[in-house]
PDB file of C-alpha atoms and ligand atoms in Angstrom:
ATOM      1  CA  LEU A   1       0.000   0.000   0.000  1.00 84.00           C
ATOM      2  CA  GLN A   2       1.191   3.499  -0.867  1.00 88.00           C
ATOM      3  CA  GLY A   3      -1.104   5.762   1.121  1.00 93.00           C
ATOM      4  CA  ILE A   4      -4.575   7.157   0.617  1.00 96.00           C
ATOM      5  CA  ASP A   5      -5.415   7.964  -2.997  1.00 96.00           C
ATOM      6  CA  HIS A   6      -8.792   9.523  -2.377  1.00 97.00           C
ATOM      7  CA  ILE A   7     -11.812   9.715  -0.126  1.00 98.00           C
ATOM      8  CA  GLY A   8     -15.189   9.002  -1.733  1.00 97.00           C
ATOM      9  CA  ILE A   9     -18.170  11.101  -0.681  1.00 98.00           C
ATOM     10  CA  ALA A  10     -21.731  10.261  -1.768  1.00 98.00           C
ATOM     11  CA  VAL A  11     -23.759  13.283  -2.876  1.00 98.00           C
ATOM     12  CA  ARG A  12     -27.208  13.725  -4.406  1.00 98.00           C
ATOM     13  CA  SER A  13     -25.910  16.269  -6.910  1.00 98.00           C
ATOM     14  CA  ILE A  14     -22.325  17.096  -7.881  1.00 98.00           C
ATOM     15  CA  GLU A  15     -23.518  20.418  -9.270  1.00 97.00           C
ATOM     16  CA  GLU A  16     -24.993  21.476  -5.931  1.00 97.00           C
ATOM     17  CA  THR A  17     -22.061  20.203  -3.864  1.00 97.00           C
ATOM     18  CA  ILE A  18     -18.894  21.023  -5.772  1.00 98.00           C
ATOM     19  CA  GLY A  19     -18.934  24.747  -5.003  1.00 98.00           C
ATOM     20  CA  TYR A  20     -18.467  24.024  -1.316  1.00 98.00           C
ATOM     21  CA  TYR A  21     -15.192  22.261  -2.086  1.00 98.00           C
ATOM     22  CA  THR A  22     -13.905  24.643  -4.763  1.00 98.00           C
ATOM     23  CA  GLU A  23     -15.057  27.999  -3.363  1.00 98.00           C
ATOM     24  CA  HIS A  24     -14.809  27.496   0.392  1.00 97.00           C
ATOM     25  CA  LEU A  25     -12.209  24.743   0.795  1.00 97.00           C
ATOM     26  CA  LYS A  26     -10.264  26.022  -2.254  1.00 97.00           C
ATOM     27  CA  MET A  27      -9.773  22.588  -3.778  1.00 98.00           C
ATOM     28  CA  LYS A  28      -8.995  22.397  -7.474  1.00 98.00           C
ATOM     29  CA  HIS A  29     -11.518  20.550  -9.637  1.00 98.00           C
ATOM     30  CA  ILE A  30      -9.473  18.034 -11.633  1.00 97.00           C
ATOM     31  CA  CYS A  31     -12.195  16.397 -13.728  1.00 97.00           C
ATOM     32  CA  THR A  32     -15.721  15.035 -13.876  1.00 97.00           C
ATOM     33  CA  GLU A  33     -16.338  11.610 -15.396  1.00 96.00           C
ATOM     34  CA  THR A  34     -19.264   9.289 -15.982  1.00 96.00           C
ATOM     35  CA  ILE A  35     -18.633   5.638 -15.143  1.00 92.00           C
ATOM     36  CA  PRO A  36     -21.738   3.803 -16.409  1.00 90.00           C
ATOM     37  CA  ARG A  37     -20.563   0.353 -15.275  1.00 85.00           C
ATOM     38  CA  GLN A  38     -20.512   1.557 -11.686  1.00 87.00           C
ATOM     39  CA  GLY A  39     -23.671   3.619 -12.079  1.00 92.00           C
ATOM     40  CA  VAL A  40     -22.000   6.862 -11.034  1.00 95.00           C
ATOM     41  CA  ARG A  41     -20.814  10.248 -12.134  1.00 97.00           C
ATOM     42  CA  VAL A  42     -17.716  11.354 -10.222  1.00 97.00           C
ATOM     43  CA  ALA A  43     -15.988  14.676  -9.709  1.00 98.00           C
ATOM     44  CA  ILE A  44     -12.360  14.543  -8.589  1.00 97.00           C
ATOM     45  CA  LEU A  45     -10.937  17.357  -6.461  1.00 98.00           C
ATOM     46  CA  ASP A  46      -7.352  17.964  -5.417  1.00 98.00           C
ATOM     47  CA  ALA A  47      -7.071  18.109  -1.630  1.00 96.00           C
ATOM     48  CA  GLY A  48      -3.273  18.392  -1.587  1.00 94.00           C
ATOM     49  CA  ASN A  49      -1.843  15.063  -0.476  1.00 92.00           C
ATOM     50  CA  CYS A  50      -4.990  13.162  -1.441  1.00 95.00           C
ATOM     51  CA  LYS A  51      -8.055  13.583  -3.628  1.00 97.00           C
ATOM     52  CA  ILE A  52     -11.745  13.882  -2.889  1.00 98.00           C
ATOM     53  CA  GLU A  53     -14.134  11.949  -5.130  1.00 98.00           C
ATOM     54  CA  LEU A  54     -17.733  13.155  -5.178  1.00 98.00           C
ATOM     55  CA  LEU A  55     -20.059  10.330  -6.252  1.00 98.00           C
ATOM     56  CA  GLU A  56     -23.460  11.057  -7.732  1.00 98.00           C
ATOM     57  CA  PRO A  57     -25.812   8.197  -8.682  1.00 98.00           C
ATOM     58  CA  LEU A  58     -26.611   7.861 -12.399  1.00 96.00           C
ATOM     59  CA  THR A  59     -29.704   5.672 -11.988  1.00 94.00           C
ATOM     60  CA  PRO A  60     -32.123   4.619  -9.226  1.00 93.00           C
ATOM     61  CA  GLU A  61     -30.385   1.187  -9.269  1.00 92.00           C
ATOM     62  CA  SER A  62     -26.952   2.693  -8.613  1.00 93.00           C
ATOM     63  CA  PRO A  63     -25.282   1.386  -5.421  1.00 91.00           C
ATOM     64  CA  VAL A  64     -24.659   5.027  -4.513  1.00 95.00           C
ATOM     65  CA  GLN A  65     -28.409   5.687  -4.695  1.00 96.00           C
ATOM     66  CA  THR A  66     -28.981   2.782  -2.300  1.00 95.00           C
ATOM     67  CA  PHE A  67     -26.324   4.246  -0.002  1.00 94.00           C
ATOM     68  CA  LEU A  68     -27.944   7.713  -0.103  1.00 97.00           C
ATOM     69  CA  LYS A  69     -31.359   6.249   0.743  1.00 97.00           C
ATOM     70  CA  LYS A  70     -29.994   4.306   3.688  1.00 95.00           C
ATOM     71  CA  ARG A  71     -27.454   6.727   5.106  1.00 94.00           C
ATOM     72  CA  GLY A  72     -27.827  10.082   3.376  1.00 97.00           C
ATOM     73  CA  GLU A  73     -24.984  12.137   1.952  1.00 98.00           C
ATOM     74  CA  GLY A  74     -21.541  11.683   3.422  1.00 97.00           C
ATOM     75  CA  LEU A  75     -18.413   9.556   3.651  1.00 97.00           C
ATOM     76  CA  HIS A  76     -18.754   6.607   1.271  1.00 96.00           C
ATOM     77  CA  HIS A  77     -15.335   4.975   0.964  1.00 96.00           C
ATOM     78  CA  ILE A  78     -11.597   5.311   1.478  1.00 96.00           C
ATOM     79  CA  ALA A  79      -9.356   4.413  -1.465  1.00 96.00           C
ATOM     80  CA  LEU A  80      -5.877   3.055  -0.859  1.00 96.00           C
ATOM     81  CA  LYS A  81      -3.159   3.302  -3.495  1.00 95.00           C
ATOM     82  CA  THR A  82      -1.989  -0.183  -4.351  1.00 94.00           C
ATOM     83  CA  ALA A  83       1.078  -1.046  -6.415  1.00 91.00           C
ATOM     84  CA  GLU A  84       0.374  -4.706  -7.199  1.00 91.00           C
ATOM     85  CA  MET A  85      -3.370  -5.096  -7.021  1.00 92.00           C
ATOM     86  CA  LYS A  86      -3.637  -8.687  -8.296  1.00 92.00           C
ATOM     87  CA  GLN A  87      -0.957  -9.789  -5.854  1.00 93.00           C
ATOM     88  CA  ALA A  88      -2.575  -7.902  -2.975  1.00 92.00           C
ATOM     89  CA  MET A  89      -5.985  -9.424  -3.801  1.00 94.00           C
ATOM     90  CA  LYS A  90      -4.567 -12.933  -3.913  1.00 94.00           C
ATOM     91  CA  GLU A  91      -2.891 -12.547  -0.544  1.00 94.00           C
ATOM     92  CA  MET A  92      -5.941 -10.963   1.070  1.00 94.00           C
ATOM     93  CA  GLU A  93      -8.284 -13.633  -0.306  1.00 95.00           C
ATOM     94  CA  LYS A  94      -6.023 -16.257   1.267  1.00 96.00           C
ATOM     95  CA  GLU A  95      -6.427 -14.384   4.543  1.00 96.00           C
ATOM     96  CA  GLY A  96     -10.207 -14.611   4.210  1.00 95.00           C
ATOM     97  CA  ILE A  97     -10.919 -11.083   2.970  1.00 95.00           C
ATOM     98  CA  GLN A  98     -13.910 -10.802   0.616  1.00 94.00           C
ATOM     99  CA  PHE A  99     -14.247  -8.375  -2.282  1.00 95.00           C
ATOM    100  CA  VAL A 100     -17.425  -6.856  -3.698  1.00 91.00           C
ATOM    101  CA  GLN A 101     -16.423  -7.835  -7.269  1.00 90.00           C
ATOM    102  CA  ASN A 102     -14.349 -10.775  -8.531  1.00 89.00           C
ATOM    103  CA  GLU A 103     -12.111  -8.694 -10.773  1.00 91.00           C
ATOM    104  CA  PRO A 104     -10.777  -5.114 -10.678  1.00 93.00           C
ATOM    105  CA  GLN A 105     -12.899  -2.684 -12.689  1.00 91.00           C
ATOM    106  CA  GLU A 106     -12.281   0.502 -14.599  1.00 88.00           C
ATOM    107  CA  GLY A 107     -12.505   3.472 -12.232  1.00 88.00           C
ATOM    108  CA  ALA A 108     -12.136   7.230 -12.620  1.00 87.00           C
ATOM    109  CA  MET A 109      -8.971   8.645 -14.237  1.00 86.00           C
ATOM    110  CA  GLY A 110      -8.231   5.316 -15.938  1.00 88.00           C
ATOM    111  CA  LYS A 111      -7.439   3.540 -12.688  1.00 91.00           C
ATOM    112  CA  ARG A 112      -8.198  -0.058 -11.842  1.00 94.00           C
ATOM    113  CA  VAL A 113     -10.312  -0.352  -8.724  1.00 94.00           C
ATOM    114  CA  ILE A 114     -11.814  -3.005  -6.495  1.00 95.00           C
ATOM    115  CA  PHE A 115     -13.846  -2.746  -3.310  1.00 94.00           C
ATOM    116  CA  ILE A 116     -13.285  -4.823  -0.177  1.00 95.00           C
ATOM    117  CA  HIS A 117     -16.623  -6.090   1.084  1.00 91.00           C
ATOM    118  CA  PRO A 118     -17.837  -4.057   4.113  1.00 84.00           C
ATOM    119  CA  ARG A 119     -18.386  -7.422   5.813  1.00 84.00           C
ATOM    120  CA  SER A 120     -14.615  -7.875   5.768  1.00 85.00           C
ATOM    121  CA  SER A 121     -13.677  -4.295   6.560  1.00 83.00           C
ATOM    122  CA  HIS A 122     -15.713  -3.628   9.712  1.00 86.00           C
ATOM    123  CA  GLY A 123     -18.303  -1.301   8.216  1.00 85.00           C
ATOM    124  CA  VAL A 124     -15.981   0.955   6.213  1.00 90.00           C
ATOM    125  CA  LEU A 125     -16.055   0.524   2.461  1.00 93.00           C
ATOM    126  CA  VAL A 126     -12.425   0.333   1.306  1.00 95.00           C
ATOM    127  CA  GLU A 127     -11.355   0.613  -2.326  1.00 95.00           C
ATOM    128  CA  LEU A 128      -8.008  -0.534  -3.617  1.00 96.00           C
ATOM    129  CA  CYS A 129      -6.875   1.438  -6.634  1.00 95.00           C
ATOM    130  CA  GLU A 130      -3.985   1.052  -8.998  1.00 95.00           C
ATOM    131  CA  LYS A 131      -2.623   3.386 -11.644  1.00 89.00           C
ATOM    132  CA  ARG A 132      -2.221   1.792 -15.051  1.00 81.00           C
TER     133      ARG A 132
HETATM  134 ZN1   ZN B   1     -13.170   5.811  -5.223  1.00 80.99          ZN
END
């Protein structure tokens, strides 16, 4: 592991939320991307030594929509920078850690991402992400 890559925050609307981060917290808006496979639109902000990822649901079936219904807006996941994701997954699976998906998926900014199942991570959704 190489530190925290970003912190994911679930929001109902990126448009209504982003100004708080850019105008008041003075974070730079890096990009906004749609990731249909994950049912989200994301906005990435530069928070200095780490990024903030605002997640807005694309559809009512989006996992982020389910999250918003259950828990409201707020902290959604922590993403850890991983150098050798496949290797890390193999080792963790041997140790009994479960993942939400079987294989890493395409995330924002061309990264490969996978989520550790909250069952295995004591209630905090943890994402592993790897630069390609
Ligand atoms: Zn993320």
